[in-house]
Coordinates of C-alpha atoms in Angstrom, one line a residue:
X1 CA 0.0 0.0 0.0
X2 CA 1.4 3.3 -0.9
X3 CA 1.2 5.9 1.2
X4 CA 2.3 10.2 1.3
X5 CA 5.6 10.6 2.8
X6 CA 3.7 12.8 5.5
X7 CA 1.9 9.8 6.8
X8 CA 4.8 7.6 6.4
X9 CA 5.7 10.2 8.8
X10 CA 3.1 10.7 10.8
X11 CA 2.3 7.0 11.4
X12 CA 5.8 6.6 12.8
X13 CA 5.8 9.0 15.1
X14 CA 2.4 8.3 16.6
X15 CA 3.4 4.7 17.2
X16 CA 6.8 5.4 19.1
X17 CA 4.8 8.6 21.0
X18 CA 2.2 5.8 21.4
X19 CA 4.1 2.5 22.7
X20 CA 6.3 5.6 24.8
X21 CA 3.3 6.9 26.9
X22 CA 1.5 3.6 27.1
X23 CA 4.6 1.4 28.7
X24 CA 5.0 4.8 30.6
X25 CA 0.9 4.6 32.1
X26 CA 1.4 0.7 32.1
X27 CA 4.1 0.9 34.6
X28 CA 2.4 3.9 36.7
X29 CA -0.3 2.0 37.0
X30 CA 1.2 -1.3 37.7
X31 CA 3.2 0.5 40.4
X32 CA 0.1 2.8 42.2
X33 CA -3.1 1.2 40.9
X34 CA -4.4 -2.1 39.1
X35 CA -3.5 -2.6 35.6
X36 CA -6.3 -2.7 33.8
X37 CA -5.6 -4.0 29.9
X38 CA -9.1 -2.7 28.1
X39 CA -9.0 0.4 29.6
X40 CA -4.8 -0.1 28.9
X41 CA -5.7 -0.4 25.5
X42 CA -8.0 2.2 24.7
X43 CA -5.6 4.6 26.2
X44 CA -3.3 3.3 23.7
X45 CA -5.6 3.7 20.6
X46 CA -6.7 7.2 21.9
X47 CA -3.2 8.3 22.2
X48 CA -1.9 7.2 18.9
X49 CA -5.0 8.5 17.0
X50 CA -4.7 11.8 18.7
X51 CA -0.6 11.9 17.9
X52 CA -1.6 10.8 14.1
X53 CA -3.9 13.5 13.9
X54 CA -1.5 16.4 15.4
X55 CA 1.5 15.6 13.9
X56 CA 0.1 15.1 10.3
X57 CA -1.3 18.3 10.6
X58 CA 1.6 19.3 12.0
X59 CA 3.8 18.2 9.3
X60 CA 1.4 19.4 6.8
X61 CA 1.0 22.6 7.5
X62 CA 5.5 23.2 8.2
X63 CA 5.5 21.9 4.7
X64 CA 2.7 24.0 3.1
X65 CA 4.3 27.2 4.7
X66 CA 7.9 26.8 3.6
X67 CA 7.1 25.6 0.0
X68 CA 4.3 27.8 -0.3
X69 CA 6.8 30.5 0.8
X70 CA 9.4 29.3 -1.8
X71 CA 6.4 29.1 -4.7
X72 CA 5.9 32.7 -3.6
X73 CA 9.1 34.0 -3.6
X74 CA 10.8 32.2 -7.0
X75 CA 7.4 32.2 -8.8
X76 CA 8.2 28.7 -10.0
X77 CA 6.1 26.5 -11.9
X78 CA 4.4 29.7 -12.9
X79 CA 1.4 27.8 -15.1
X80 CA 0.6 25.7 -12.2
X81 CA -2.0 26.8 -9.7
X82 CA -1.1 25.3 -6.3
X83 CA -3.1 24.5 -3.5
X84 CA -2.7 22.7 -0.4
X85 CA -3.4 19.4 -1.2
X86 CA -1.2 19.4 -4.6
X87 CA 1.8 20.6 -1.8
X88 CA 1.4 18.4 0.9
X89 CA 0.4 14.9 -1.0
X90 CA 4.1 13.6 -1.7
X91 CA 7.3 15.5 -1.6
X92 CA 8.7 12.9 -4.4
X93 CA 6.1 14.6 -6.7
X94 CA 6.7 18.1 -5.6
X95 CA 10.4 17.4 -6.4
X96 CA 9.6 15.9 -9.9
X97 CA 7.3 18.6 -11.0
X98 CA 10.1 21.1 -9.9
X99 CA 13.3 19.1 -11.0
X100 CA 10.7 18.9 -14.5
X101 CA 10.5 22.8 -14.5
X102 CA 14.3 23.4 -14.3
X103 CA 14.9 21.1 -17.1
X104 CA 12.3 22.9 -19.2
X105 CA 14.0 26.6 -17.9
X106 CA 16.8 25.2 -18.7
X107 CA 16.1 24.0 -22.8
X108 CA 13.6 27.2 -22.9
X109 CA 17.4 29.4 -22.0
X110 CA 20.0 26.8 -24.2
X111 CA 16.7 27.8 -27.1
X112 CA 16.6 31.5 -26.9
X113 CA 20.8 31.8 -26.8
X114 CA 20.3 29.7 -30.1
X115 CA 17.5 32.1 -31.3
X116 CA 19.9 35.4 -30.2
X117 CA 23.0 33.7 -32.3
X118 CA 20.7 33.1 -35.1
X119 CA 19.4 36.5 -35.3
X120 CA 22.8 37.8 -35.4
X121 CA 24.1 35.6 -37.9
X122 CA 20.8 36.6 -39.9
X123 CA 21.4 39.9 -39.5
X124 CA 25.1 40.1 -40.6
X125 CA 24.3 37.5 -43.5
X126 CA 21.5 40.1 -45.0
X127 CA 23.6 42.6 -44.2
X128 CA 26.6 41.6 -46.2
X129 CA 24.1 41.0 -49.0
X130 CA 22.6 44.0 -49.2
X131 CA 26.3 46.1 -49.0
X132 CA 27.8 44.5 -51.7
X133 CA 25.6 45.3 -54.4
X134 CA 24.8 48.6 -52.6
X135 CA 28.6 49.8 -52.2
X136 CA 28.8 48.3 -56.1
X137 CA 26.0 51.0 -57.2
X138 CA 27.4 53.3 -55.1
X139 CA 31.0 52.8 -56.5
X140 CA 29.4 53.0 -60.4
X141 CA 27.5 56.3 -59.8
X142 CA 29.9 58.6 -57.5
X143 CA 32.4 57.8 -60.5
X144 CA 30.0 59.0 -63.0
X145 CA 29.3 61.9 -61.0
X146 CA 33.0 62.6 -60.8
X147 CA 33.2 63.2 -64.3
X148 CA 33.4 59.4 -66.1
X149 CA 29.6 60.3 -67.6
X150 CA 31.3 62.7 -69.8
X151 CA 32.9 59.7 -71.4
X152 CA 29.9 57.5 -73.2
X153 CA 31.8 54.3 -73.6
X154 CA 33.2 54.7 -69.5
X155 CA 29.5 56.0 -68.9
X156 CA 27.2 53.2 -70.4
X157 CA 29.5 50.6 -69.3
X158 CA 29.2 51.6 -65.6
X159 CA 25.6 52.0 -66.3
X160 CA 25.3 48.9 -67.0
X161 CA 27.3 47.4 -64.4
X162 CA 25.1 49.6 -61.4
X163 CA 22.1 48.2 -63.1
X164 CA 23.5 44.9 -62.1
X165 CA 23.9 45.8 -58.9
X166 CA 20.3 47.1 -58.5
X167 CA 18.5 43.9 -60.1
X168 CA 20.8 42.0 -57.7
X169 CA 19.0 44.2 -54.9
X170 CA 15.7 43.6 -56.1
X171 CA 16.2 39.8 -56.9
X172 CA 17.3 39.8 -52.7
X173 CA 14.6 41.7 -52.1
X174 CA 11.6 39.8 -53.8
X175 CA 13.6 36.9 -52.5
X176 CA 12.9 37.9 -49.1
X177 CA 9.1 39.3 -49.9
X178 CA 8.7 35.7 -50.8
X179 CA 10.1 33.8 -47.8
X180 CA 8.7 35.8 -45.5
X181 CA 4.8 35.3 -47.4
X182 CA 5.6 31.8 -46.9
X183 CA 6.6 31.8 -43.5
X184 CA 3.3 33.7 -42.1
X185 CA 1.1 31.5 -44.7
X186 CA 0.7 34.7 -46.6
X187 CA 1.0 32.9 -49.9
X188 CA -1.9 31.2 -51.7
X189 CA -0.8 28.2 -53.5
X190 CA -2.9 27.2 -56.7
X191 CA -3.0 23.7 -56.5
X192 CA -3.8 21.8 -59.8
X193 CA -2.7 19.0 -61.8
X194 CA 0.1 18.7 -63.9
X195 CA 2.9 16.6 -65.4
X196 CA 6.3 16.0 -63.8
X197 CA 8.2 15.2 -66.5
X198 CA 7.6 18.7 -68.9
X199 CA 7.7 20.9 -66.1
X200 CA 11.3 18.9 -65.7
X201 CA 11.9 19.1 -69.2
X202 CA 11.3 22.7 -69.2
X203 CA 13.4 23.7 -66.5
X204 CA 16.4 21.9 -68.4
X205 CA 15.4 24.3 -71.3
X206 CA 15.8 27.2 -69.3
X207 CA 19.0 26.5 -67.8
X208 CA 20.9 24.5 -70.4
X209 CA 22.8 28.1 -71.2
X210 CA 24.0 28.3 -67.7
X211 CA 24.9 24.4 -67.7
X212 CA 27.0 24.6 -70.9
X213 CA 29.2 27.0 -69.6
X214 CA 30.5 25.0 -66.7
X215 CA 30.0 22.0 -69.9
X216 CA 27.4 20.3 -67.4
X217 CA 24.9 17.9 -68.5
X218 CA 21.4 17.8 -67.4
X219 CA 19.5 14.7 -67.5
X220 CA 16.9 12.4 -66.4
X221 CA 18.1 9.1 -65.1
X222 CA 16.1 7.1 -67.9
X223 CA 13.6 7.9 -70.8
X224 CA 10.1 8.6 -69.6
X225 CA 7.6 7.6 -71.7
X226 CA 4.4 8.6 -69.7
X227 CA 3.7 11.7 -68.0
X228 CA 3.5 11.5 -64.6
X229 CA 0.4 13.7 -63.3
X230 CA 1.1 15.4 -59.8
X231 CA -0.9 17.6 -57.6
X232 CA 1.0 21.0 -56.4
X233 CA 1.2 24.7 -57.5
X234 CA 3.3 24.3 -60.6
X235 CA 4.6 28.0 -60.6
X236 CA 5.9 26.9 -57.2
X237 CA 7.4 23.4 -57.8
X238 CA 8.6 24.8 -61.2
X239 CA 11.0 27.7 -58.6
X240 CA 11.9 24.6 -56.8
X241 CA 13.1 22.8 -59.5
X242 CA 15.0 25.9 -60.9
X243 CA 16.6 26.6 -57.5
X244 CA 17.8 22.7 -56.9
X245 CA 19.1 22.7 -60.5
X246 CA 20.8 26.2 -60.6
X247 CA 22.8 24.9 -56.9
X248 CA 23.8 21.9 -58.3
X249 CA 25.3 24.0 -61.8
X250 CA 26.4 26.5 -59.1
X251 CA 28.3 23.9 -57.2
X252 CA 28.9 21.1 -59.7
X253 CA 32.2 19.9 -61.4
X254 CA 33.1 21.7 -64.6
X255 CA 32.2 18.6 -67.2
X256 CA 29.8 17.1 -64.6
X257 CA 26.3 15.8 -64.6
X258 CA 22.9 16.9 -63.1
X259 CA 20.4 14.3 -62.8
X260 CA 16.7 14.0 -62.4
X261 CA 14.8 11.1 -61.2
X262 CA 11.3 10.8 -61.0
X263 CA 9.8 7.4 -58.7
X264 CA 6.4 6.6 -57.5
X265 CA 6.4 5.7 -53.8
X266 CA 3.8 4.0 -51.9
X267 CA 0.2 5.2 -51.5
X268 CA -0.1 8.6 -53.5
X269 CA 3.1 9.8 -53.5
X270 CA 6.3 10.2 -55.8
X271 CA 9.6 11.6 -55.0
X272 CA 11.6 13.6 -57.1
X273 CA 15.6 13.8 -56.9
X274 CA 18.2 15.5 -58.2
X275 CA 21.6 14.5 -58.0
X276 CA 24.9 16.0 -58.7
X277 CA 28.6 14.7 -58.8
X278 CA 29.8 18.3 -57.2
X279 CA 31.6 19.4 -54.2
X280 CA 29.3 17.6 -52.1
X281 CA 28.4 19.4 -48.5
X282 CA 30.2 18.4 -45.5
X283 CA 27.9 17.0 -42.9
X284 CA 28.4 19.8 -40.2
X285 CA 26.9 21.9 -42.9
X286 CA 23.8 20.0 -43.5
X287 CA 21.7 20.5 -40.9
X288 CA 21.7 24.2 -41.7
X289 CA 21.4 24.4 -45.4
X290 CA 18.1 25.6 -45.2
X291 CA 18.7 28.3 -43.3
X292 CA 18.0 31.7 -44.6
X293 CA 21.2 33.2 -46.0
X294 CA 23.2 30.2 -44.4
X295 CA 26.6 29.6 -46.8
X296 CA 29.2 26.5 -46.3
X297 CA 31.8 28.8 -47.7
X298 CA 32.7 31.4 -44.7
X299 CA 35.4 32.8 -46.5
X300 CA 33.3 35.7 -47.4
X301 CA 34.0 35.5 -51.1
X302 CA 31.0 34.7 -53.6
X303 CA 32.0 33.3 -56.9
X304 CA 28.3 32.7 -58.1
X305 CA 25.8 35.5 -57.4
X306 CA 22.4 35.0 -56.1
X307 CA 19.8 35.7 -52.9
X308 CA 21.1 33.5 -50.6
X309 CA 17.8 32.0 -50.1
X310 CA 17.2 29.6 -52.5
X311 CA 17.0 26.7 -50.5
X312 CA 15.2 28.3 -47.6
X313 CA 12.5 29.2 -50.2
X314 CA 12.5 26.0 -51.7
X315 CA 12.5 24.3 -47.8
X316 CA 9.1 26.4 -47.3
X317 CA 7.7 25.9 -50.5
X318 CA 7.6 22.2 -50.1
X319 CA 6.4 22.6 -46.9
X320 CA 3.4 24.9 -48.1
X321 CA 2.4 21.9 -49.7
X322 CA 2.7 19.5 -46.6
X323 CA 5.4 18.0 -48.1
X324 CA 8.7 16.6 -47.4
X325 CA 12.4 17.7 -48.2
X326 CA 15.5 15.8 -47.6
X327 CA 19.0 16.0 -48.5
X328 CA 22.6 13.8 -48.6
X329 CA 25.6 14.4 -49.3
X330 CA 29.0 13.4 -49.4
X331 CA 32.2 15.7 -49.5
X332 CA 34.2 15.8 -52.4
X333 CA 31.7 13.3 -54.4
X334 CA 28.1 14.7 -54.8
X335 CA 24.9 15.8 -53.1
X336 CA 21.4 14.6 -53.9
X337 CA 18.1 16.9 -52.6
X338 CA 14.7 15.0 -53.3
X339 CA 11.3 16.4 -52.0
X340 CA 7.8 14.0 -52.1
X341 CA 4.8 15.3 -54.1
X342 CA 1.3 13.9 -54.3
X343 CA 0.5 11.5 -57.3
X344 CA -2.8 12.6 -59.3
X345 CA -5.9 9.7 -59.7
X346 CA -4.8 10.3 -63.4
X347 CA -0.8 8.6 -63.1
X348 CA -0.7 5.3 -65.0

């Protein structure tokens, strides 16, 4: 039988308070009067039920104080609304629920420091974005100003070059519009049927300029005869493609190969992977890739241009659509991202 650690207590206490006074009246008596064991024992019973009575309220109400107190004073367990029963019932408990509360103080702390180094990393990744197209446009026009616009082959090549810079801006910009849509579930998605395999096909089309400069194939892993009908927003899925493609050109071996691969899971749901024989990603780095402005290279250097945010987009994208994203990689030999869609009635 389980007991509370007060009765424990208690019952203890009245028993050696109750055998104490009852050897002690046993022996007066024996000595001055006639023992008499009925009336021997209901002394006995009456003392230890009075002793169990005071003392556990005794106890209780020493213990109710002095946590009470301590409730009061550190305002633990803040959500918790205590009363005198949930304090006095077992001290094991009361030691667990507070032991539990440090724990959770303690993650809710370790969380927030990881928040506060996030934020700054954030804001001195965004902010070495912004600067370098900004000091680039800035550079352009104060040289113009200085007297290069007299010169029309000096002045419409800087032109040029601070245009650059600005559509840079505004591609970080509508970058972050985006990502930021996404993240409050500000942005509809138009969800309709269409086929894999062209939207695939035309992504390839529109990159195959930026692929043949680094001489990079892209390619699907075999020859699909059938379309293969998903369900998504295919303005979306189509950025998602074009943003896994462009990092694996970005990243990939001069004379190397991008591959798509397109394969029905179980239930109603395919998986669609592309795979590159790049740099690869060290693992350290993977857990973080799809982190907003987060870059394996530290150096500070950027030999490709871009947002920043292309995978974070594509991370929220997917997940707009309750889907799932995962990644692998190995250093040195190639990375492969693959993200799930839903299969249409239609699919063969």
């Amino acid at each position: 039988m389980n007991l509370k650690k007060t009765y424990k207590f208690a019952l203890k206490t009245s028993f050696l308070i109750t055998i104490f006074l009852t050897l002690f009246m046993g022996l007066f008596l024996y000595a001055f009067y006639l023992v008499n064991i009925g009336q021997l024992a209901l002394f006995a019973f009456a003392t230890f039920s009075v002793s169990f009575l005071i003392t556990q309220f005794r106890v209780e109400k020493f213990i109710y104080k002095r946590i009470n107190k301590i409730y009061k004073d550190l305002t633990l367990l803040e959500a918790v609304s205590f009363s005198k029963k949930s304090i006095t019932t077992d001290m094991a408990t009361l030691t667990k629920q507070i032991d539990q509360y440090a724990k959770n103080k303690k993650l809710e702390i370790e969380t927030l420091k990881v928040r506060e180094e996030y934020r700054k990393e954030f804001m001195g990744n965004i902010s070495h974005e912004l600067k370098t197209p900004l000091f680039t446009v800035q550079g352009y026009l104060e040289t113009l100003l200085d007297g290069a616009i007299n010169d029309k082959n000096v002045a419409g090549k800087y032109l040029e070059r601070a245009n650059k810079g600005v559509e840079r801006l505004i591609y970080i910009v509508k970058d972050l519009d985006m990502i930021t849509k996404l993240e409050v579930g500000d942005l509809s998605l138009n969800v309709d049927t269409f086929d894999i395999v062209a939207l695939v096909q035309s992504v390839f089309e529109l990159l195959e300029m930026k692929a043949a400069k680094k001489k990079i194939t892209l390619t699907f892993d075999m020859d699909y005869k059938y379309p293969i009908m998903v369900k998504g927003d295919e303005e979306r899925i189509q950025q998602v493609l074009t943003n896994l493609i462009v990092n694996s050109i970005k990243y990939g071996r001069e004379k190397g190969t991008t591959e798509i691969s397109i394969e029905k899971l179980i239930k109603n749901k395919v998986i669609v992977r592309v795979t590159d024989n790049g740099e690869g990603i060290e693992k350290k780095h993977i857990s973080r890739l799809f982190e907003r402005f987060y870059r394996v290279d530290k150096s500070g250097s950027r030999k490709e241009g871009g947002s920043g945010l292309g995978l974070a987009i594509v991370k929220h994208i997917i997940e707009a659509h309750d889907e799932k994203i995962y990644v692998e990689s190995e250093f040195n030999i190639g990375s492969e991202f693959s993200f799930t869609l839903e299969k249409a009635k239609t699919t063969p």
